[in-house]
GROMACS .gro file of C-alpha atoms in nm:
model
  359
    1MET     CA    1  -0.938  -1.587  -0.079
    2ALA     CA    2  -1.301  -1.500   0.098
    3ASP     CA    3  -1.156  -1.142   0.239
    4GLU     CA    4  -0.922  -1.082  -0.074
    5PRO     CA    5  -0.973  -0.750  -0.269
    6LEU     CA    6  -1.183  -0.743  -0.560
    7VAL     CA    7  -1.086  -0.480  -0.818
    8LEU     CA    8  -1.117  -0.373  -1.156
    9GLY     CA    9  -0.815  -0.162  -1.282
   10ILE     CA   10  -0.824   0.085  -1.612
   11GLU     CA   11  -0.548   0.115  -1.829
   12THR     CA   12  -0.558   0.403  -2.125
   13SER     CA   13  -0.180   0.571  -2.100
   14CYS     CA   14  -0.062   0.480  -2.457
   15ASP     CA   15  -0.278   0.279  -2.744
   16GLU     CA   16  -0.414  -0.048  -2.533
   17THR     CA   17  -0.736   0.004  -2.366
   18GLY     CA   18  -0.714  -0.229  -2.090
   19VAL     CA   19  -0.900  -0.357  -1.805
   20GLY     CA   20  -0.882  -0.633  -1.589
   21ILE     CA   21  -1.036  -0.788  -1.276
   22VAL     CA   22  -0.788  -0.930  -0.992
   23HIS     CA   23  -0.943  -1.124  -0.706
   24GLY     CA   24  -0.594  -1.037  -0.457
   25THR     CA   25  -0.319  -1.183  -0.636
   26THR     CA   26  -0.590  -1.406  -0.880
   27LEU     CA   27  -0.661  -1.304  -1.222
   28LEU     CA   28  -1.004  -1.308  -1.312
   29ALA     CA   29  -0.958  -1.135  -1.671
   30ASP     CA   30  -0.753  -0.950  -1.906
   31ALA     CA   31  -0.999  -0.788  -2.175
   32VAL     CA   32  -0.787  -0.580  -2.415
   33ALA     CA   33  -0.896  -0.365  -2.682
   34SER     CA   34  -0.569  -0.275  -2.886
   35SER     CA   35  -0.550   0.038  -3.168
   36VAL     CA   36  -0.219  -0.008  -3.277
   37ASN     CA   37  -0.374  -0.169  -3.649
   38ASP     CA   38  -0.461   0.181  -3.636
   39HIS     CA   39  -0.136   0.354  -3.615
   40ALA     CA   40   0.079   0.088  -3.803
   41ARG     CA   41   0.012   0.323  -4.107
   42TYR     CA   42   0.173   0.637  -3.935
   43GLY     CA   43   0.532   0.440  -3.773
   44GLY     CA   44   0.371   0.540  -3.377
   45VAL     CA   45   0.136   0.611  -3.218
   46VAL     CA   46  -0.114   0.938  -3.280
   47PRO     CA   47  -0.229   1.115  -2.949
   48GLU     CA   48  -0.581   1.126  -3.123
   49ILE     CA   49  -0.618   0.864  -3.247
   50ALA     CA   50  -0.570   0.681  -2.942
   51SER     CA   51  -0.816   0.847  -2.758
   52ARG     CA   52  -1.076   0.841  -3.021
   53ALA     CA   53  -1.045   0.453  -2.988
   54HIS     CA   54  -1.031   0.399  -2.590
   55LEU     CA   55  -1.347   0.625  -2.610
   56GLU     CA   56  -1.543   0.383  -2.881
   57ALA     CA   57  -1.401   0.079  -2.710
   58MET     CA   58  -1.413   0.140  -2.312
   59VAL     CA   59  -1.779  -0.015  -2.234
   60PRO     CA   60  -1.780  -0.297  -2.414
   61THR     CA   61  -1.400  -0.341  -2.259
   62ILE     CA   62  -1.519  -0.325  -1.915
   63GLN     CA   63  -1.825  -0.543  -1.959
   64ARG     CA   64  -1.630  -0.819  -2.150
   65ALA     CA   65  -1.366  -0.842  -1.853
   66LEU     CA   66  -1.693  -0.837  -1.627
   67ASP     CA   67  -1.853  -1.132  -1.824
   68THR     CA   68  -1.522  -1.311  -1.804
   69ALA     CA   69  -1.472  -1.270  -1.413
   70GLY     CA   70  -1.825  -1.402  -1.401
   71ILE     CA   71  -1.887  -1.110  -1.165
   72LYS     CA   72  -2.120  -0.744  -1.169
   73ALA     CA   73  -1.974  -0.445  -1.103
   74THR     CA   74  -2.180  -0.400  -0.819
   75ASP     CA   75  -1.950  -0.674  -0.652
   76LEU     CA   76  -1.630  -0.491  -0.669
   77ASP     CA   77  -1.434  -0.310  -0.380
   78GLY     CA   78  -1.267  -0.058  -0.565
   79ILE     CA   79  -1.210   0.072  -0.883
   80ALA     CA   80  -0.842   0.148  -0.985
   81VAL     CA   81  -0.712   0.344  -1.300
   82THR     CA   82  -0.400   0.482  -1.484
   83ALA     CA   83  -0.355   0.848  -1.364
   84GLY     CA   84  -0.026   0.855  -1.557
   85PRO     CA   85   0.202   0.909  -1.733
   86GLY     CA   86   0.109   0.834  -2.032
   87LEU     CA   87  -0.054   1.061  -2.331
   88ALA     CA   88  -0.277   1.303  -2.154
   89GLY     CA   89  -0.590   1.266  -2.365
   90ALA     CA   90  -0.592   0.871  -2.391
   91LEU     CA   91  -0.506   0.902  -1.978
   92LEU     CA   92  -0.781   1.086  -1.967
   93VAL     CA   93  -1.066   0.893  -2.083
   94GLY     CA   94  -0.983   0.571  -1.807
   95VAL     CA   95  -0.984   0.846  -1.574
   96SER     CA   96  -1.255   1.009  -1.636
   97ALA     CA   97  -1.475   0.640  -1.694
   98ALA     CA   98  -1.283   0.500  -1.416
   99LYS     CA   99  -1.438   0.852  -1.156
  100ALA     CA  100  -1.828   0.775  -1.342
  101TYR     CA  101  -1.837   0.400  -1.251
  102ALA     CA  102  -1.685   0.456  -0.958
  103TRP     CA  103  -1.915   0.732  -0.844
  104ALA     CA  104  -2.217   0.533  -0.956
  105LEU     CA  105  -2.094   0.188  -0.727
  106ASP     CA  106  -2.019   0.375  -0.463
  107LYS     CA  107  -1.672   0.231  -0.452
  108PRO     CA  108  -1.401   0.381  -0.349
  109LEU     CA  109  -1.123   0.544  -0.618
  110TYR     CA  110  -0.743   0.467  -0.709
  111GLY     CA  111  -0.544   0.672  -0.896
  112VAL     CA  112  -0.215   0.480  -0.961
  113ASN     CA  113   0.095   0.544  -1.137
  114HIS     CA  114   0.155   0.334  -1.476
  115LEU     CA  115   0.530   0.210  -1.410
  116ALA     CA  116   0.432   0.082  -1.043
  117SER     CA  117   0.118  -0.103  -1.216
  118HIS     CA  118   0.416  -0.261  -1.433
  119ILE     CA  119   0.605  -0.385  -1.107
  120CYS     CA  120   0.314  -0.480  -0.965
  121VAL     CA  121   0.122  -0.682  -1.227
  122ASP     CA  122   0.428  -0.964  -1.146
  123GLN     CA  123   0.231  -1.080  -0.866
  124LEU     CA  124  -0.036  -1.172  -1.079
  125GLU     CA  125   0.267  -1.463  -1.170
  126HIS     CA  126   0.455  -1.491  -0.937
  127GLY     CA  127   0.297  -1.364  -0.553
  128ARG     CA  128   0.361  -1.091  -0.326
  129LEU     CA  129   0.675  -0.924  -0.423
  130PRO     CA  130   0.930  -0.949  -0.175
  131GLU     CA  131   1.023  -0.626  -0.010
  132PRO     CA  132   1.260  -0.454  -0.119
  133THR     CA  133   1.262  -0.519  -0.493
  134MET     CA  134   1.492  -0.393  -0.793
  135ALA     CA  135   1.280  -0.371  -1.075
  136LEU     CA  136   1.421  -0.308  -1.434
  137LEU     CA  137   1.119  -0.148  -1.652
  138VAL     CA  138   1.138  -0.125  -2.024
  139SER     CA  139   0.863  -0.013  -2.337
  140GLY     CA  140   0.822   0.246  -2.569
  141GLY     CA  141   0.842   0.501  -2.348
  142HIS     CA  142   1.022   0.417  -2.047
  143SER     CA  143   1.342   0.286  -1.951
  144SER     CA  144   1.431   0.309  -1.604
  145LEU     CA  145   1.558   0.158  -1.246
  146LEU     CA  146   1.330   0.165  -1.004
  147LEU     CA  147   1.373   0.011  -0.592
  148SER     CA  148   1.084  -0.050  -0.445
  149SER     CA  149   1.010  -0.133  -0.130
  150ASP     CA  150   0.649  -0.098  -0.063
  151ILE     CA  151   0.463  -0.085  -0.343
  152THR     CA  152   0.170   0.084  -0.290
  153SER     CA  153   0.370   0.390  -0.159
  154ASP     CA  154   0.793   0.424  -0.202
  155VAL     CA  155   0.958   0.347  -0.506
  156ARG     CA  156   1.250   0.533  -0.584
  157PRO     CA  157   1.408   0.580  -0.887
  158LEU     CA  158   1.830   0.502  -0.930
  159GLY     CA  159   1.753   0.560  -1.342
  160ALA     CA  160   1.627   0.620  -1.644
  161THR     CA  161   1.728   0.688  -1.990
  162ILE     CA  162   1.860   1.042  -2.084
  163ASP     CA  163   1.732   1.010  -2.406
  164ASP     CA  164   1.538   0.741  -2.611
  165ALA     CA  165   1.380   0.454  -2.446
  166ALA     CA  166   1.506   0.121  -2.489
  167GLY     CA  167   1.118   0.039  -2.686
  168GLU     CA  168   1.178   0.364  -2.915
  169ALA     CA  169   1.492   0.231  -2.978
  170PHE     CA  170   1.332  -0.083  -3.181
  171ASP     CA  171   1.097   0.099  -3.284
  172LYS     CA  172   1.353   0.324  -3.530
  173VAL     CA  173   1.562   0.000  -3.599
  174ALA     CA  174   1.287  -0.159  -3.721
  175ARG     CA  175   1.180   0.116  -3.954
  176VAL     CA  176   1.526   0.193  -4.127
  177LEU     CA  177   1.517  -0.236  -4.157
  178GLY     CA  178   1.195  -0.250  -4.388
  179LEU     CA  179   1.042  -0.422  -4.005
  180GLY     CA  180   0.714  -0.355  -3.916
  181PHE     CA  181   0.536  -0.135  -3.655
  182PRO     CA  182   0.541  -0.159  -3.344
  183GLY     CA  183   0.916  -0.271  -3.377
  184GLY     CA  184   1.003  -0.459  -3.097
  185PRO     CA  185   0.860  -0.846  -3.183
  186HIS     CA  186   0.994  -0.749  -3.527
  187VAL     CA  187   1.343  -0.732  -3.446
  188ASP     CA  188   1.321  -1.048  -3.215
  189ARG     CA  189   1.229  -1.253  -3.487
  190THR     CA  190   1.419  -1.110  -3.742
  191ALA     CA  191   1.738  -1.141  -3.478
  192ARG     CA  192   1.714  -1.524  -3.422
  193ASP     CA  193   1.827  -1.542  -3.792
  194GLY     CA  194   2.104  -1.351  -3.735
  195ASP     CA  195   2.417  -1.295  -3.528
  196GLY     CA  196   2.437  -1.093  -3.226
  197LYS     CA  197   2.843  -1.064  -3.232
  198ALA     CA  198   2.810  -0.969  -3.633
  199ILE     CA  199   2.859  -0.588  -3.588
  200ALA     CA  200   3.035  -0.409  -3.289
  201PHE     CA  201   2.748  -0.150  -3.191
  202PRO     CA  202   2.841   0.063  -2.913
  203ARG     CA  203   2.681   0.087  -2.590
  204GLY     CA  204   2.586   0.384  -2.425
  205LEU     CA  205   2.668   0.496  -2.115
  206SER     CA  206   2.922   0.161  -2.045
  207ALA     CA  207   3.218   0.405  -1.989
  208SER     CA  208   3.334   0.352  -1.617
  209ASN     CA  209   3.243   0.770  -1.558
  210ASP     CA  210   2.918   0.727  -1.698
  211PRO     CA  211   2.643   0.748  -1.472
  212ALA     CA  212   2.602   0.360  -1.314
  213TYR     CA  213   2.225   0.398  -1.306
  214ASP     CA  214   2.095   0.571  -1.680
  215PHE     CA  215   2.037   0.452  -2.032
  216SER     CA  216   2.086   0.639  -2.339
  217PHE     CA  217   1.995   0.473  -2.674
  218SER     CA  218   2.014   0.769  -2.910
  219GLY     CA  219   2.375   0.722  -2.969
  220LEU     CA  220   2.297   0.355  -3.132
  221LYS     CA  221   2.024   0.409  -3.285
  222THR     CA  222   2.177   0.655  -3.530
  223ALA     CA  223   2.489   0.452  -3.497
  224VAL     CA  224   2.276   0.170  -3.697
  225ALA     CA  225   2.095   0.395  -3.926
  226ARG     CA  226   2.424   0.551  -4.047
  227TRP     CA  227   2.611   0.129  -4.056
  228VAL     CA  228   2.251   0.012  -4.260
  229GLU     CA  229   2.265   0.378  -4.475
  230ALA     CA  230   2.642   0.307  -4.567
  231LYS     CA  231   2.607  -0.020  -4.680
  232ARG     CA  232   2.294   0.110  -4.902
  233ARG     CA  233   2.509   0.362  -5.051
  234ALA     CA  234   2.835   0.096  -5.139
  235GLY     CA  235   2.555  -0.084  -5.296
  236GLU     CA  236   2.577  -0.399  -5.039
  237GLU     CA  237   2.315  -0.575  -4.910
  238VAL     CA  238   2.227  -0.522  -4.627
  239PRO     CA  239   2.242  -0.866  -4.406
  240VAL     CA  240   1.886  -0.764  -4.190
  241ALA     CA  241   1.899  -1.003  -3.923
  242ASP     CA  242   2.276  -0.938  -3.858
  243VAL     CA  243   2.181  -0.608  -3.837
  244ALA     CA  244   1.899  -0.686  -3.539
  245ALA     CA  245   2.073  -0.919  -3.357
  246SER     CA  246   2.378  -0.689  -3.289
  247PHE     CA  247   2.180  -0.410  -3.190
  248GLN     CA  248   1.911  -0.605  -3.012
  249GLU     CA  249   2.262  -0.733  -2.822
  250ALA     CA  250   2.338  -0.379  -2.754
  251VAL     CA  251   2.033  -0.338  -2.593
  252THR     CA  252   2.047  -0.619  -2.378
  253ASP     CA  253   2.402  -0.585  -2.296
  254VAL     CA  254   2.345  -0.265  -2.129
  255LEU     CA  255   1.999  -0.315  -1.979
  256THR     CA  256   2.108  -0.611  -1.771
  257ARG     CA  257   2.492  -0.505  -1.649
  258LYS     CA  258   2.301  -0.246  -1.522
  259ALA     CA  259   1.988  -0.382  -1.336
  260VAL     CA  260   2.282  -0.634  -1.201
  261ARG     CA  261   2.492  -0.366  -1.099
  262ALA     CA  262   2.223  -0.207  -0.860
  263CYS     CA  263   2.113  -0.470  -0.721
  264LYS     CA  264   2.467  -0.584  -0.601
  265ASP     CA  265   2.541  -0.184  -0.490
  266ASN     CA  266   2.165  -0.186  -0.322
  267GLY     CA  267   2.205  -0.537  -0.199
  268VAL     CA  268   1.882  -0.642  -0.300
  269ASP     CA  269   1.847  -1.005  -0.442
  270HIS     CA  270   1.490  -1.025  -0.625
  271LEU     CA  271   1.500  -0.886  -1.019
  272MET     CA  272   1.159  -0.787  -1.124
  273ILE     CA  273   1.187  -0.693  -1.525
  274GLY     CA  274   0.812  -0.527  -1.710
  275GLY     CA  275   0.716  -0.355  -1.951
  276GLY     CA  276   0.680  -0.415  -2.323
  277VAL     CA  277   1.050  -0.503  -2.450
  278ALA     CA  278   1.067  -0.768  -2.146
  279ALA     CA  279   0.903  -0.951  -2.370
  280ASN     CA  280   1.224  -1.009  -2.592
  281SER     CA  281   1.388  -1.384  -2.592
  282ARG     CA  282   1.708  -1.242  -2.571
  283LEU     CA  283   1.707  -0.968  -2.285
  284ARG     CA  284   1.528  -1.264  -2.053
  285GLU     CA  285   1.767  -1.487  -2.158
  286MET     CA  286   2.041  -1.262  -2.073
  287ALA     CA  287   1.893  -1.116  -1.773
  288GLN     CA  288   1.871  -1.512  -1.619
  289GLN     CA  289   2.184  -1.602  -1.695
  290ARG     CA  290   2.367  -1.254  -1.526
  291CYS     CA  291   2.103  -1.326  -1.261
  292ASP     CA  292   2.241  -1.639  -1.227
  293ARG     CA  293   2.529  -1.608  -1.203
  294ALA     CA  294   2.528  -1.294  -0.944
  295GLY     CA  295   2.295  -1.490  -0.695
  296ILE     CA  296   1.975  -1.291  -0.814
  297VAL     CA  297   1.650  -1.435  -0.795
  298LEU     CA  298   1.475  -1.291  -1.147
  299ARG     CA  299   1.075  -1.248  -1.153
  300VAL     CA  300   0.979  -1.145  -1.497
  301PRO     CA  301   0.581  -1.202  -1.598
  302ARG     CA  302   0.474  -1.342  -1.916
  303PRO     CA  303   0.453  -1.161  -2.236
  304GLY     CA  304   0.102  -1.114  -2.197
  305LEU     CA  305   0.085  -0.901  -1.867
  306CYS     CA  306   0.446  -0.763  -1.965
  307THR     CA  307   0.282  -0.486  -2.216
  308ASP     CA  308   0.003  -0.233  -2.156
  309ASN     CA  309  -0.264  -0.412  -1.971
  310GLY     CA  310  -0.544  -0.379  -1.704
  311ALA     CA  311  -0.448  -0.623  -1.526
  312MET     CA  312  -0.191  -0.443  -1.369
  313VAL     CA  313  -0.381  -0.167  -1.300
  314ALA     CA  314  -0.603  -0.394  -1.111
  315ALA     CA  315  -0.309  -0.577  -0.943
  316LEU     CA  316  -0.174  -0.276  -0.774
  317GLY     CA  317  -0.558  -0.147  -0.688
  318SER     CA  318  -0.601  -0.452  -0.493
  319GLU     CA  319  -0.336  -0.390  -0.291
  320MET     CA  320  -0.386  -0.056  -0.259
  321VAL     CA  321  -0.739  -0.142  -0.059
  322ARG     CA  322  -0.554  -0.460   0.087
  323ARG     CA  323  -0.333  -0.192   0.220
  324ASP     CA  324  -0.588  -0.008   0.345
  325ARG     CA  325  -0.458   0.275   0.135
  326THR     CA  326  -0.577   0.598   0.130
  327PRO     CA  327  -0.817   0.625  -0.219
  328SER     CA  328  -0.797   0.915  -0.434
  329ALA     CA  329  -1.038   1.198  -0.456
  330PHE     CA  330  -1.317   1.245  -0.716
  331ASP     CA  331  -1.137   1.518  -0.921
  332LEU     CA  332  -0.871   1.302  -0.933
  333SER     CA  333  -0.705   1.393  -1.322
  334ALA     CA  334  -0.516   1.291  -1.544
  335ASP     CA  335  -0.105   1.357  -1.537
  336SER     CA  336   0.093   1.273  -1.831
  337SER     CA  337   0.397   1.418  -1.657
  338LEU     CA  338   0.285   1.180  -1.323
  339PRO     CA  339   0.662   1.071  -1.135
  340VAL     CA  340   0.682   0.752  -0.984
  341THR     CA  341   0.740   0.860  -0.678
  342GLU     CA  342   0.409   0.950  -0.631
  343VAL     CA  343   0.266   0.554  -0.687
  344HIS     CA  344  -0.119   0.708  -0.658
  345VAL     CA  345  -0.306   1.021  -0.591
  346PRO     CA  346  -0.493   1.021  -0.234
  347HIS     CA  347  -0.799   1.160  -0.130
  348THR     CA  348  -0.655   1.448   0.068
  349GLU     CA  349  -0.906   1.606   0.353
  350PHE     CA  350  -0.981   1.877   0.091
  351HIS     CA  351  -1.094   1.668  -0.141
  352ALA     CA  352  -1.305   1.518   0.093
  353HIS     CA  353  -1.479   1.777   0.239
  354ALA     CA  354  -1.539   1.884  -0.137
  355HIS     CA  355  -1.693   1.521  -0.198
  356GLU     CA  356  -1.910   1.513   0.067
  357SER     CA  357  -2.077   1.843  -0.032
  358LEU     CA  358  -2.128   1.714  -0.379
  359ARG     CA  359  -2.307   1.391  -0.198
   0.00000   0.00000   0.00000
């Protein structure tokens, strides 16, 4: 472990200010300051509130991570930060902080992709990822199937949602049922008392002529809302637990079926599931059952590493340092629509000369 890189990672793509410190594939600190309670009354994340919360939480959260890890900032081998995708203002706070720390400490800076970080975080729990690995990333902003041949440079998108992300559908259905925000945990808990087969909600893009690896949850969300509305109009009691369980069953059925198919079609025998929705108990259960039947090894991080956090950014940054990837320039910018094919934003020759002239 003595030669393994010691990297600090900063994550601010949405409403969590996350700072992680990783030594190789060993997690030393995972400090999170969440502004979720500030957004709950609005039923969703308000970008301006998120950005302000990041600004206020940044320095104390970094210091908390350093204290937890028992190190000084000068001990670090690099600083990694989520450069995108995400909320532009929120990303900008994290990128600005990372550049300031890297500049002041004279450490290499790595602007990395949020989605690739969600894949790489599994290394902190289950060891280094096999190459290739299939990744199913499901969260409030993303539902994607990705094939990773090299987590630091080669992540290829196979499919994604064409409308709502899975986590977004959970939030909207939770609102229809009068549950709390964020919807995922509330639907999961409520569904445990329901019957997942009680209501036959639709499975989007599941016909034989539909795109094999794309997802659609908008129709499902609408079907749930109309079913509940019809019950209420008729003066009947809404079986909230059954609705939650049946909705959850529809989502997890499509996600796991397409993920296993992608593994089979591409000859990949390892499936990694990440993102906030990966904490869902039914998704984990169904994925394990289907992977076992298909002879696929399933890797899912513990729930605390599935949601947005700095540890995942530090994990990818550590891999960047270990594989001697080119650092980012100090004019690194936040990119709210950064494609997953850009795992990190490198230090170009032009940027190198510009940086040296500034020095």
